PDB file of C-alpha atoms and ligand atoms in Angstrom:
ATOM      1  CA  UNK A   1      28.192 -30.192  -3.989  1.00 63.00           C
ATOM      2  CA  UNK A   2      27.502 -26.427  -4.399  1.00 64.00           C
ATOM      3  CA  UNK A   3      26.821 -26.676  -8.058  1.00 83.00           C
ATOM      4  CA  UNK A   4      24.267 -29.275  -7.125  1.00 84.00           C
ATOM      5  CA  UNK A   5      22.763 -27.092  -4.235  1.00 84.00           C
ATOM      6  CA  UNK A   6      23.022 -23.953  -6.622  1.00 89.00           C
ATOM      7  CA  UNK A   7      20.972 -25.924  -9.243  1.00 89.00           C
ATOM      8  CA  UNK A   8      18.205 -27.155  -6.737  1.00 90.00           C
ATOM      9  CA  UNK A   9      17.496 -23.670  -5.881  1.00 89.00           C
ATOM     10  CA  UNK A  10      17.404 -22.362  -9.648  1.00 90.00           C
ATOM     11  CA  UNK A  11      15.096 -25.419 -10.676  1.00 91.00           C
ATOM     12  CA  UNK A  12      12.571 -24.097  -7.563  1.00 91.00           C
ATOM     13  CA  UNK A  13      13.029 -21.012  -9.068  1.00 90.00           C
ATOM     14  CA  UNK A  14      11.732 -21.656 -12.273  1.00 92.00           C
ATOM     15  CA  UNK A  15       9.155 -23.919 -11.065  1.00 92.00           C
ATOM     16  CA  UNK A  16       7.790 -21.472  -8.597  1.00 92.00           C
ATOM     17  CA  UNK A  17       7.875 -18.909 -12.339  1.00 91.00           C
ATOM     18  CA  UNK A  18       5.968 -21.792 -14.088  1.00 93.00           C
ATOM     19  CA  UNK A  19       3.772 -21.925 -11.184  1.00 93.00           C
ATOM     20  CA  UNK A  20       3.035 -17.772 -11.323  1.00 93.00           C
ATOM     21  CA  UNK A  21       2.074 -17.844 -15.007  1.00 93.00           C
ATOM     22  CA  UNK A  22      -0.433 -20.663 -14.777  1.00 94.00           C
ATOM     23  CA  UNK A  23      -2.052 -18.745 -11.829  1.00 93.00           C
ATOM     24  CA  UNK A  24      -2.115 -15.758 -13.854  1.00 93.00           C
ATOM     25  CA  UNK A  25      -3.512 -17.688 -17.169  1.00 94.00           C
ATOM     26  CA  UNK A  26      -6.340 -19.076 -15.603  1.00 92.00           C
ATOM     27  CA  UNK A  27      -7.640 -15.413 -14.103  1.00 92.00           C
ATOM     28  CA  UNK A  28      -8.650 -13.635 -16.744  1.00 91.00           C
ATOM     29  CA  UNK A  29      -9.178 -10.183 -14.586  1.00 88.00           C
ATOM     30  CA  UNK A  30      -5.270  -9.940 -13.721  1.00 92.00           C
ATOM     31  CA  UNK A  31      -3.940 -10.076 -17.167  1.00 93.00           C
ATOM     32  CA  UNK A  32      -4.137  -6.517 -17.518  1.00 93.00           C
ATOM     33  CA  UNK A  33      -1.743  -6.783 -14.127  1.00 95.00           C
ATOM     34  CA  UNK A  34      -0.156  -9.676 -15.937  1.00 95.00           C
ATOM     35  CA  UNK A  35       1.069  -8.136 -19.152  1.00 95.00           C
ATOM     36  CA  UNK A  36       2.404  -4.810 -17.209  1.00 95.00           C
ATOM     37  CA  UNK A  37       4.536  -7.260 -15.373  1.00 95.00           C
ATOM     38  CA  UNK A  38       5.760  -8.492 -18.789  1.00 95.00           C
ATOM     39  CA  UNK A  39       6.301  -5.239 -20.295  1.00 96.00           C
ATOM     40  CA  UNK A  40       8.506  -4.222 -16.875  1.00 95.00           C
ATOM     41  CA  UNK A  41      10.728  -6.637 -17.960  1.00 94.00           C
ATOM     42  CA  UNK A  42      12.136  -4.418 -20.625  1.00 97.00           C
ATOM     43  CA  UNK A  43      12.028  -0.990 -18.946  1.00 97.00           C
ATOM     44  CA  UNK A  44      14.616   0.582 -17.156  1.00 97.00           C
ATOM     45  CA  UNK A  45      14.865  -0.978 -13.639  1.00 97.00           C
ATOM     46  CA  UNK A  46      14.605   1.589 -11.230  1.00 97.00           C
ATOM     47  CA  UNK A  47      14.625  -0.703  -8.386  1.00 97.00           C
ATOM     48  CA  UNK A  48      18.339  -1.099  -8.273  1.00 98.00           C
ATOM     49  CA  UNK A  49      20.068  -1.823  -4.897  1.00 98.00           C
ATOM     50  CA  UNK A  50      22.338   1.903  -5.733  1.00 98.00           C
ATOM     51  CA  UNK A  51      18.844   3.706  -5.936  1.00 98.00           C
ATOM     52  CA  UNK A  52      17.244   1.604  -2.815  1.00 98.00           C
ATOM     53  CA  UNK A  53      20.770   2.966  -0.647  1.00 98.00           C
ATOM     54  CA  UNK A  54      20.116   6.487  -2.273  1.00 98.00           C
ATOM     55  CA  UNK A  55      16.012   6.392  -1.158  1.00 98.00           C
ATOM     56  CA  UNK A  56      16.948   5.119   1.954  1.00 98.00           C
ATOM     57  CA  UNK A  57      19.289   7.911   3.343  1.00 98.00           C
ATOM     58  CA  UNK A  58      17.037  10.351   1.702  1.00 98.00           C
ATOM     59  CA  UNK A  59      14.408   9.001   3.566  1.00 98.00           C
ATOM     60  CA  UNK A  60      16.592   9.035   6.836  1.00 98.00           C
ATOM     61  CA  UNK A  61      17.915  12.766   6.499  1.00 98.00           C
ATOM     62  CA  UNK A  62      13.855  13.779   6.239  1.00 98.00           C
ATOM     63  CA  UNK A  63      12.554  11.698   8.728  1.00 98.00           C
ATOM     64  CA  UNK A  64      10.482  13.485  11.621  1.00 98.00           C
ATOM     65  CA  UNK A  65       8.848  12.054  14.496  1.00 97.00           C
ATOM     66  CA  UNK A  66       5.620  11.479  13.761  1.00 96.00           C
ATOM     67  CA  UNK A  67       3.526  13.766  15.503  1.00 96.00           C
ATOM     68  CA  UNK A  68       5.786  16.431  14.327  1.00 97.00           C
ATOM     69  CA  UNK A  69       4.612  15.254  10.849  1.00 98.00           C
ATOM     70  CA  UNK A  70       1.425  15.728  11.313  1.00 98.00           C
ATOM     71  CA  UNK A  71       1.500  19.279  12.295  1.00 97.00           C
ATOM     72  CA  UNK A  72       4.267  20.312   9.334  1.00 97.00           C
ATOM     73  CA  UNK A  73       1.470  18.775   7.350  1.00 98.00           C
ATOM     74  CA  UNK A  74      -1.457  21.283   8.992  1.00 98.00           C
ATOM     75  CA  UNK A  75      -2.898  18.488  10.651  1.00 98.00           C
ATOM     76  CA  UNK A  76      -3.785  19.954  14.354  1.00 96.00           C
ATOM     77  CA  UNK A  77      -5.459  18.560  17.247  1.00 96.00           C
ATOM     78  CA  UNK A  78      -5.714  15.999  19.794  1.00 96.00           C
ATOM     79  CA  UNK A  79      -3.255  12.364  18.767  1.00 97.00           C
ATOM     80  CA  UNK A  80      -4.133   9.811  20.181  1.00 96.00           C
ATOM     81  CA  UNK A  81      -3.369   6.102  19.792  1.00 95.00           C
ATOM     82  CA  UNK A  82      -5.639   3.309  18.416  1.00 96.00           C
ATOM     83  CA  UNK A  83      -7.195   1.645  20.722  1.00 95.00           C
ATOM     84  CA  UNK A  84      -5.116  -1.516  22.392  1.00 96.00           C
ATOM     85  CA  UNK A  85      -8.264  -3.659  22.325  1.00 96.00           C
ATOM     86  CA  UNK A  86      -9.461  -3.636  18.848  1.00 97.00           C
ATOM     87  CA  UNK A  87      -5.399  -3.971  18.161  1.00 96.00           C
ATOM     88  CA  UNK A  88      -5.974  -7.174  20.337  1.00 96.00           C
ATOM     89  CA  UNK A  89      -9.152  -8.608  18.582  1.00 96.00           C
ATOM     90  CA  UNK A  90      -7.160  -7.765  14.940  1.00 96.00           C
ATOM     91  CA  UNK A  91      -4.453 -10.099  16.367  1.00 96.00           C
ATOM     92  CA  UNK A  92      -6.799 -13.141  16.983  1.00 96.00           C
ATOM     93  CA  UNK A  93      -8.679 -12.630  13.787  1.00 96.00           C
ATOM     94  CA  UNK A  94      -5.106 -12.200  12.546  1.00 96.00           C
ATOM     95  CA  UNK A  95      -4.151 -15.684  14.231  1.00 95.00           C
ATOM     96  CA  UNK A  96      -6.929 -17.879  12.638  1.00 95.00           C
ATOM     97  CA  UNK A  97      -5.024 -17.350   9.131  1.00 94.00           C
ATOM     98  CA  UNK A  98      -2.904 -20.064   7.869  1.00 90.00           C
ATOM     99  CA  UNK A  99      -1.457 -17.795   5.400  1.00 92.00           C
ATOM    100  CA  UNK A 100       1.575 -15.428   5.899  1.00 92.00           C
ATOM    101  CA  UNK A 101       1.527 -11.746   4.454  1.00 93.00           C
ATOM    102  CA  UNK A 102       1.658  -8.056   4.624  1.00 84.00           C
ATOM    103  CA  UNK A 103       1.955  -7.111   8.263  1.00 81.00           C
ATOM    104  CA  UNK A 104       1.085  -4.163   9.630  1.00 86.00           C
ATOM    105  CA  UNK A 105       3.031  -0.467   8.835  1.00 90.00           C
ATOM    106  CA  UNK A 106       2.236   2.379  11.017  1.00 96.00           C
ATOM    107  CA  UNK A 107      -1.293   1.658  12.233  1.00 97.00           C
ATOM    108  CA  UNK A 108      -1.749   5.043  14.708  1.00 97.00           C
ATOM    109  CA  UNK A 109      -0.498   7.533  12.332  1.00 98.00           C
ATOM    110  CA  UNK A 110      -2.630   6.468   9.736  1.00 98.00           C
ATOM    111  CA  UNK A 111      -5.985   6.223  12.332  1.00 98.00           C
ATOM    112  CA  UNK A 112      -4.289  10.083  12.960  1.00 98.00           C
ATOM    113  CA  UNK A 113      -4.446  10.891   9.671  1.00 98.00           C
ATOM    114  CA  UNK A 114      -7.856  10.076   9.066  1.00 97.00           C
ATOM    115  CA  UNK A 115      -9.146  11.786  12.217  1.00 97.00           C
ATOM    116  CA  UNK A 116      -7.613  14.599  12.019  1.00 97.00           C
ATOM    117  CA  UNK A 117      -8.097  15.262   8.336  1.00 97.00           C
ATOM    118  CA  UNK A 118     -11.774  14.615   9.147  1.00 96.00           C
ATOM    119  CA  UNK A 119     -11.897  12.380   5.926  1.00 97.00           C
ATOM    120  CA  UNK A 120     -15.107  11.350   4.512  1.00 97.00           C
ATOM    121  CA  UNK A 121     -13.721   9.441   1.517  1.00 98.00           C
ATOM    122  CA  UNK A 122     -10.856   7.248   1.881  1.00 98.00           C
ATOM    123  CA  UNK A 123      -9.082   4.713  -0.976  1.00 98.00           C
ATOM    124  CA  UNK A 124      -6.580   2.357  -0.063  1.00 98.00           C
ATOM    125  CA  UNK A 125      -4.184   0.237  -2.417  1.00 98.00           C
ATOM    126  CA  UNK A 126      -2.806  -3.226  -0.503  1.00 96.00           C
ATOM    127  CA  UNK A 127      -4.828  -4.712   1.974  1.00 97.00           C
ATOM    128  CA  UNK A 128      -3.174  -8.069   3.385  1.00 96.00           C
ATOM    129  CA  UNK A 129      -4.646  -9.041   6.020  1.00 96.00           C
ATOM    130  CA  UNK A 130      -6.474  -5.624   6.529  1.00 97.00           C
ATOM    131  CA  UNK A 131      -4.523  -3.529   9.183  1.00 98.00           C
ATOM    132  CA  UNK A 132      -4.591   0.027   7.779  1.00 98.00           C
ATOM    133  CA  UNK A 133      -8.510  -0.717   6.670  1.00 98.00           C
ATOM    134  CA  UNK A 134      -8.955  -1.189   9.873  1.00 98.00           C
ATOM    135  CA  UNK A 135      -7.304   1.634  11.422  1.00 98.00           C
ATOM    136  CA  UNK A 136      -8.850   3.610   8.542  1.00 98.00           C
ATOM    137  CA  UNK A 137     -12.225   2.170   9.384  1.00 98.00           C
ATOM    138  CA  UNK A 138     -11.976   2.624  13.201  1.00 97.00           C
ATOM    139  CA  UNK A 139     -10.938   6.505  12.803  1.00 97.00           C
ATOM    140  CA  UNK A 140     -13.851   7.104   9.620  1.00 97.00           C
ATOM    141  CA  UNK A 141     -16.755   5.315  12.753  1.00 96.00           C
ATOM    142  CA  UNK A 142     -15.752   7.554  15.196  1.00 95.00           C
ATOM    143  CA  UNK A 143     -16.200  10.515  12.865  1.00 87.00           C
ATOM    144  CA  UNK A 144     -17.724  11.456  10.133  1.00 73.00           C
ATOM    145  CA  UNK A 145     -19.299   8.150   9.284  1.00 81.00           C
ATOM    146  CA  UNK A 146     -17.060   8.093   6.184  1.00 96.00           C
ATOM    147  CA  UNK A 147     -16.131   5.614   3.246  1.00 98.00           C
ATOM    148  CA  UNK A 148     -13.220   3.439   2.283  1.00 98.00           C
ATOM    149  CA  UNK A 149     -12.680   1.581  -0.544  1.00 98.00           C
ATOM    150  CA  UNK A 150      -9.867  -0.641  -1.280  1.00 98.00           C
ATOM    151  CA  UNK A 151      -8.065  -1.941  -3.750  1.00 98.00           C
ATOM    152  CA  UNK A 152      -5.916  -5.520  -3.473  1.00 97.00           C
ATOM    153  CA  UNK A 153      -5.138  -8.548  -5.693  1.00 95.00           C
ATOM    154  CA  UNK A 154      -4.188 -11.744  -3.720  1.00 90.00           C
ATOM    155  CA  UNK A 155      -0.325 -12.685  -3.644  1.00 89.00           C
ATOM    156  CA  UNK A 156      -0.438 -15.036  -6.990  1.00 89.00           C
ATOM    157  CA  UNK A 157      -0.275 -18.993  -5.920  1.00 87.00           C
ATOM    158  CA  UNK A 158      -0.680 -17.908  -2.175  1.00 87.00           C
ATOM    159  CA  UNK A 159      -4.268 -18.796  -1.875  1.00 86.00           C
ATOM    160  CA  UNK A 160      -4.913 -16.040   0.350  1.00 88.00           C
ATOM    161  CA  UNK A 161      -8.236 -14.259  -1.194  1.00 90.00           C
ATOM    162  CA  UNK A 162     -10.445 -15.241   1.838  1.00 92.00           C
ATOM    163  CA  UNK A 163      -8.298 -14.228   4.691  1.00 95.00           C
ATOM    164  CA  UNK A 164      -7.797 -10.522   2.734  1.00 96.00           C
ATOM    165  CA  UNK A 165      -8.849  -8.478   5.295  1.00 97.00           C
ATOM    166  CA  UNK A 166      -9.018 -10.835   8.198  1.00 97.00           C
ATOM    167  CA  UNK A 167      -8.411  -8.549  10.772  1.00 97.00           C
ATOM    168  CA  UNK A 168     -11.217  -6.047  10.343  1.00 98.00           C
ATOM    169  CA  UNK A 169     -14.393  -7.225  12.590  1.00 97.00           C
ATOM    170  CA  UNK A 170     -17.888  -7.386  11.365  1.00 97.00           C
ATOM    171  CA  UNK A 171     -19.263  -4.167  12.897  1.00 96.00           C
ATOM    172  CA  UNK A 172     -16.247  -1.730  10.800  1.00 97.00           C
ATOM    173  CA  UNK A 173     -17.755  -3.347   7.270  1.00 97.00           C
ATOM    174  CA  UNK A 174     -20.378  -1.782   6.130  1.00 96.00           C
ATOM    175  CA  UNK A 175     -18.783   1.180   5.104  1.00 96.00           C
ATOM    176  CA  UNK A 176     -15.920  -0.571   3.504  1.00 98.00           C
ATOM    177  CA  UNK A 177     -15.702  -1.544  -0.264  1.00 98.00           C
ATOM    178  CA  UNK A 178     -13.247  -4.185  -1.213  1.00 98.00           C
ATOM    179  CA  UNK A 179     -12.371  -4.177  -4.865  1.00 97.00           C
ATOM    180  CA  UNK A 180     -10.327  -7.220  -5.292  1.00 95.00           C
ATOM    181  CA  UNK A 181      -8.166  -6.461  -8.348  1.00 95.00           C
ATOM    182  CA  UNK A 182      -4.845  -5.321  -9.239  1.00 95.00           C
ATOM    183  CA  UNK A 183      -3.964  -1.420  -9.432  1.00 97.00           C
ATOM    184  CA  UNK A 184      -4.496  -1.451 -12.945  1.00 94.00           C
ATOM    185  CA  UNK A 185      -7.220  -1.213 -13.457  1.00 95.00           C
ATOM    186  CA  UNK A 186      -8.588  -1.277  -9.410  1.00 97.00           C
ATOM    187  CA  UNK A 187      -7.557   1.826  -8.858  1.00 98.00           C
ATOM    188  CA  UNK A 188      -9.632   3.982 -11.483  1.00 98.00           C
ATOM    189  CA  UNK A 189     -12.603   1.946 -10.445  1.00 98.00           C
ATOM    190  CA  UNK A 190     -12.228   2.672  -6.970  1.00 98.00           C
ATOM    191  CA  UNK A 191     -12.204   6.335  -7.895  1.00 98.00           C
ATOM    192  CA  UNK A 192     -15.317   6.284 -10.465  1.00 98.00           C
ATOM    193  CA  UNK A 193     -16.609   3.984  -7.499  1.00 98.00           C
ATOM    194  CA  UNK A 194     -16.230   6.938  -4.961  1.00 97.00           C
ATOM    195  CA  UNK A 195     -17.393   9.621  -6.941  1.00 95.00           C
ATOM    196  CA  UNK A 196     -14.190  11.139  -8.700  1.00 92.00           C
ATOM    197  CA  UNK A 197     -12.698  13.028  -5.582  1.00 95.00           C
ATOM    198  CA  UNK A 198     -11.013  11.744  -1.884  1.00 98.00           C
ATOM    199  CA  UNK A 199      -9.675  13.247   1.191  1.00 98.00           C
ATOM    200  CA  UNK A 200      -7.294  10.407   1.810  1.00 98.00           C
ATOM    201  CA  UNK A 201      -4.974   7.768   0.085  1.00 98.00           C
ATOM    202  CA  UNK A 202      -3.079   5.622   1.645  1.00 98.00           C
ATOM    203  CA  UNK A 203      -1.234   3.315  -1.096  1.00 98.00           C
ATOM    204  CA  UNK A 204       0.850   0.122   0.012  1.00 97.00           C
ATOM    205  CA  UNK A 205       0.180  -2.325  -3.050  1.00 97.00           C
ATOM    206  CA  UNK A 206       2.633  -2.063  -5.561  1.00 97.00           C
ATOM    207  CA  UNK A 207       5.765  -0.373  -4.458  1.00 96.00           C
ATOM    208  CA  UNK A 208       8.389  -0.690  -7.580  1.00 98.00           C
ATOM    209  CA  UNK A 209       9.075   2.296  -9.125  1.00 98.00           C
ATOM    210  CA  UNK A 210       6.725   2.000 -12.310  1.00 98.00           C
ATOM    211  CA  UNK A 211       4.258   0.717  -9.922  1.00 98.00           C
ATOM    212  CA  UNK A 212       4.588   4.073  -8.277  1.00 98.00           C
ATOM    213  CA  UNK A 213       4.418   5.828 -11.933  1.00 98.00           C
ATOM    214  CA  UNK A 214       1.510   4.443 -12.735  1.00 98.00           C
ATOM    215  CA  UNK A 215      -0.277   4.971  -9.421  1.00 98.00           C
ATOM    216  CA  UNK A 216       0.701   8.288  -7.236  1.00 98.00           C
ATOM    217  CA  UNK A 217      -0.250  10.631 -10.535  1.00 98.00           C
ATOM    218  CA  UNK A 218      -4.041   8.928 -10.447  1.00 98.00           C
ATOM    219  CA  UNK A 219      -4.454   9.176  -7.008  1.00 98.00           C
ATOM    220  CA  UNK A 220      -2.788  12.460  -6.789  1.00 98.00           C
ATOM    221  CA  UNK A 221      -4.998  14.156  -9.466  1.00 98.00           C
ATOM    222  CA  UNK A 222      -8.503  12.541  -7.399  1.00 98.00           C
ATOM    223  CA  UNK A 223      -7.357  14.031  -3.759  1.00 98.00           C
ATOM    224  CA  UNK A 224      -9.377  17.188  -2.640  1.00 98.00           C
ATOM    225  CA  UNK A 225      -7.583  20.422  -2.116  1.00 97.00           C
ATOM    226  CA  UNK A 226      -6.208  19.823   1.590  1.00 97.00           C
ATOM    227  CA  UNK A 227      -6.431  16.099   1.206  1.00 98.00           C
ATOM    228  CA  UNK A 228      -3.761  13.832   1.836  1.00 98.00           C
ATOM    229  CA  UNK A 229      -1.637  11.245   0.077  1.00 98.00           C
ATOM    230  CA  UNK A 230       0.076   8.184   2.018  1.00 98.00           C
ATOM    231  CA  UNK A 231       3.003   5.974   1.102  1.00 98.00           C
ATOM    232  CA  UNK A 232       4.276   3.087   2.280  1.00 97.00           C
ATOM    233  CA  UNK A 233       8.276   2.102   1.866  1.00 98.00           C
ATOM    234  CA  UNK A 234       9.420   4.912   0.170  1.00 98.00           C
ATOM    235  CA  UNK A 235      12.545   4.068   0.785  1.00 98.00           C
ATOM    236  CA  UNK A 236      12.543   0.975  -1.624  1.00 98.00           C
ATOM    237  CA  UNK A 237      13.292   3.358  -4.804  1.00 98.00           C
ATOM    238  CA  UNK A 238      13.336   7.259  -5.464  1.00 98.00           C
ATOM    239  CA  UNK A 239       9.859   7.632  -6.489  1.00 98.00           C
ATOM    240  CA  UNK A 240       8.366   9.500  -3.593  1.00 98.00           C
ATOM    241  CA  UNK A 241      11.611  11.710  -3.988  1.00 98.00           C
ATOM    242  CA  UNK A 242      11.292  12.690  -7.496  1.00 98.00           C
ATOM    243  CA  UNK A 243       8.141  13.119  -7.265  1.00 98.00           C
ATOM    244  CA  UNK A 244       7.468  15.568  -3.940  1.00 98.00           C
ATOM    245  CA  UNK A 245      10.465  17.573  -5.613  1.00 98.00           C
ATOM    246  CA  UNK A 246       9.988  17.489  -8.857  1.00 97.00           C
ATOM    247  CA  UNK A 247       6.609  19.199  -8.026  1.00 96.00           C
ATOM    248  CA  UNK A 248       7.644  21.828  -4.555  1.00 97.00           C
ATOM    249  CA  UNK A 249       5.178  19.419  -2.661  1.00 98.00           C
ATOM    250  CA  UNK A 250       4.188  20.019   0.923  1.00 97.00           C
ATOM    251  CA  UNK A 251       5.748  16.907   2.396  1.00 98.00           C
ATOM    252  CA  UNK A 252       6.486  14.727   5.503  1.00 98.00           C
ATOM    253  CA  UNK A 253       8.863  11.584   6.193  1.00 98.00           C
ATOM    254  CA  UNK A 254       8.037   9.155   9.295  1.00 98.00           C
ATOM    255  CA  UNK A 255      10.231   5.750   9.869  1.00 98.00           C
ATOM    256  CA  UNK A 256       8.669   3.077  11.292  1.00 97.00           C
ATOM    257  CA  UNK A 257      10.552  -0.205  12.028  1.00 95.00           C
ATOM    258  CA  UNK A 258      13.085   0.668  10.067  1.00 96.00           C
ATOM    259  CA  UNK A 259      11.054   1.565   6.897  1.00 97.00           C
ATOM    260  CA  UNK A 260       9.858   5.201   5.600  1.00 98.00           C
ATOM    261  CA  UNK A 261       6.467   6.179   5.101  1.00 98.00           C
ATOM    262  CA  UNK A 262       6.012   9.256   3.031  1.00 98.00           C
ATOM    263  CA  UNK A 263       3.168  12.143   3.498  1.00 98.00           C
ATOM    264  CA  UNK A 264       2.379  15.155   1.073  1.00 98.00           C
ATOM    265  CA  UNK A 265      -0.482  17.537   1.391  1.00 98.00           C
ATOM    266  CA  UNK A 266      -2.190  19.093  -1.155  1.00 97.00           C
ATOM    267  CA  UNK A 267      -2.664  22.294  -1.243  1.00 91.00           C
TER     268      UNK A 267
HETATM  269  C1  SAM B   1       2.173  -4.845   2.348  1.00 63.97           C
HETATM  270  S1  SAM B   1       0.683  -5.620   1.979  1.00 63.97           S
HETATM  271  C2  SAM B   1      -0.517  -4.466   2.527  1.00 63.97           C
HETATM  272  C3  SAM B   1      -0.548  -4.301   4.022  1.00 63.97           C
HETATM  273  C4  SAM B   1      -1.710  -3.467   4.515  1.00 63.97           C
HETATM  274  N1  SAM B   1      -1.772  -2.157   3.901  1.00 63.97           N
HETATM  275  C5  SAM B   1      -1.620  -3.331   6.021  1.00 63.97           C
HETATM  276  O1  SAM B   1      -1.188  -2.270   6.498  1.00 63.97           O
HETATM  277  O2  SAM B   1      -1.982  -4.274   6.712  1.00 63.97           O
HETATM  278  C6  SAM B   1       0.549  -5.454   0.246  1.00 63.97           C
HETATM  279  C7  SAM B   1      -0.737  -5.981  -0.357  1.00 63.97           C
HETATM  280  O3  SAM B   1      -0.853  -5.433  -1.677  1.00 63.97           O
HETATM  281  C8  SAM B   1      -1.171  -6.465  -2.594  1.00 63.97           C
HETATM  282  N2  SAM B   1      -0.632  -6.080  -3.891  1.00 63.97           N
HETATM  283  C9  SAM B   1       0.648  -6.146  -4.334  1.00 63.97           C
HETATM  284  N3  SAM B   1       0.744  -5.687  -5.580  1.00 63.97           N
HETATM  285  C10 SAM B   1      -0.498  -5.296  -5.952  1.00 63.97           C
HETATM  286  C11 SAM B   1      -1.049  -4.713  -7.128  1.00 63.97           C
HETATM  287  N4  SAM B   1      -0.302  -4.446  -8.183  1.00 63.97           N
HETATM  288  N5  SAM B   1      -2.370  -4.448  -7.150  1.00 63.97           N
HETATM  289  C12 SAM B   1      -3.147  -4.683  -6.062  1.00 63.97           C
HETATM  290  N6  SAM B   1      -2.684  -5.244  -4.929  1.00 63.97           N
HETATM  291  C13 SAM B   1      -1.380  -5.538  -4.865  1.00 63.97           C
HETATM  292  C14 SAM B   1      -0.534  -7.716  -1.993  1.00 63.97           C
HETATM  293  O4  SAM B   1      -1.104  -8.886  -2.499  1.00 63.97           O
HETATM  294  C15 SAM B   1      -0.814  -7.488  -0.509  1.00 63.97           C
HETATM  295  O5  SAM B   1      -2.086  -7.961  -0.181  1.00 63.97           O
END
């Protein structure tokens, strides 16, 4: 009997596979995305359960409450929360999707961020159904009038592309640039796309380790002296780790429902 169930679930497993590759085969602007997957395959994998246990207590022995974070990071002034009501209209725009996805991570810190940073030019990798657009979006209107461009591929065989950023309203969009591709190569044309340099990232797409190899160096080399880099789930592999130490970085650690998100300033 357990053989049989076992064998059920591989078979879905495979099928589901199948199912992936056709998706990818008949989109011609994910292959790029599609043969990176491929070639993962035979790298090391750095997203081993022993390295996920190690992020995650590194993560926990750094973690500050978030405020705290904000002014380690030379971010000073007034917090304040994002507004309940637009949180409210997000959750009905949220509610006419019959798709499940990304929820949102730590919606006021990053509207903080933004504020306080006083960032004009803003990229963003992962959208979802659009909840740190539209806390980015919200803080950039009440501001300096600022840009965001983002970067997301659909979740293959989902059939989620028009509910991508459900939850921003109308009146946010027109300063918001959605460049629906994967990381590679959405990410260098979001930068060329903004003009070479940004005050902000905030990057929640791909989160494996070579994901994270690929991306943070990009990003890192386009931010503005004083601009600020944003990471979602550090704690699913060492990445952020290696990489604020392995360069003395000026960093910050915040959980949030049980997950890490990861700050570093530049200098
Ligand atoms: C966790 S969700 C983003 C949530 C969003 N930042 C928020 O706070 O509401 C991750 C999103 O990144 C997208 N994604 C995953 N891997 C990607 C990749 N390699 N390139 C671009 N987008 C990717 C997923 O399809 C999904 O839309």
């Amino acid at each position: 009997m357990i053989s049989k169930i076992s064998f059920v679930k591989k078979l879905i497993f495979i099928l589901k596979k199948i199912l992936i590759v056709i998706w990818f085969i008949f989109r011609p602007k994910y292959y790029e995305h599609f043969f990176y997957l491929i070639k993962r395959k035979f790298l090391l994998n750095q997203d081993t359960t022993i390295n996920r246990d190690k992020a995650y207590k590194w993560a926990s022995i750094k973690a500050i409450p978030y405020t705290e974070a904000l002014e380690k990071l030379g971010l000073n002034g007034e917090v304040r929360e994002l507004d309940n009501e637009i949180i409210l209209e997000g959750q009905k725009l949220e509610a006419k999707s019959s798709v499940k996805m990304g929820g949102p991570g730590h919606i006021h810190l990053l509207y903080n961020c933004v504020k306080l940073l006083k960032a004009k030019k803003v990229i963003e990798t992962g959208v979802a159904y659009g909840w740190s657009s539209l806390a980015i979006l919200k803080a950039l209107s009440e501001g300096s009038d600022g840009i965001l461009y983002s970067v997301d591929m659909p979740y293959p065989t989902k059939k989620n592309e028009n509910d991508v950023g459900i939850v921003v309203p109308e009146y946010l969009r027109k300063n918001w640039f959605l460049i629906r591709k994967p990381d590679r190569p959405g990410i260098i044309d979001a930068i060329d796309s903004i003009g070479g340099q940004i005050d902000l990232c905030h990057y929640d797409s791909d989160k494996s380790w070579w994901g994270r190899h690929y991306a943070y160096p990009i990003l890192w080399k386009s931010l503005n002296s004083k601009g600020l880099f944003v990471s979602d789930d550090i704690q699913d592999n060492l990445y952020f780790s290696e990489f604020v130490e392995k360069h003395s970085f000026n960093f910050a650690v915040v959980e949030f429902d049980g997950k890490f998100i990861g700050l570093i300033r530049k200098l």
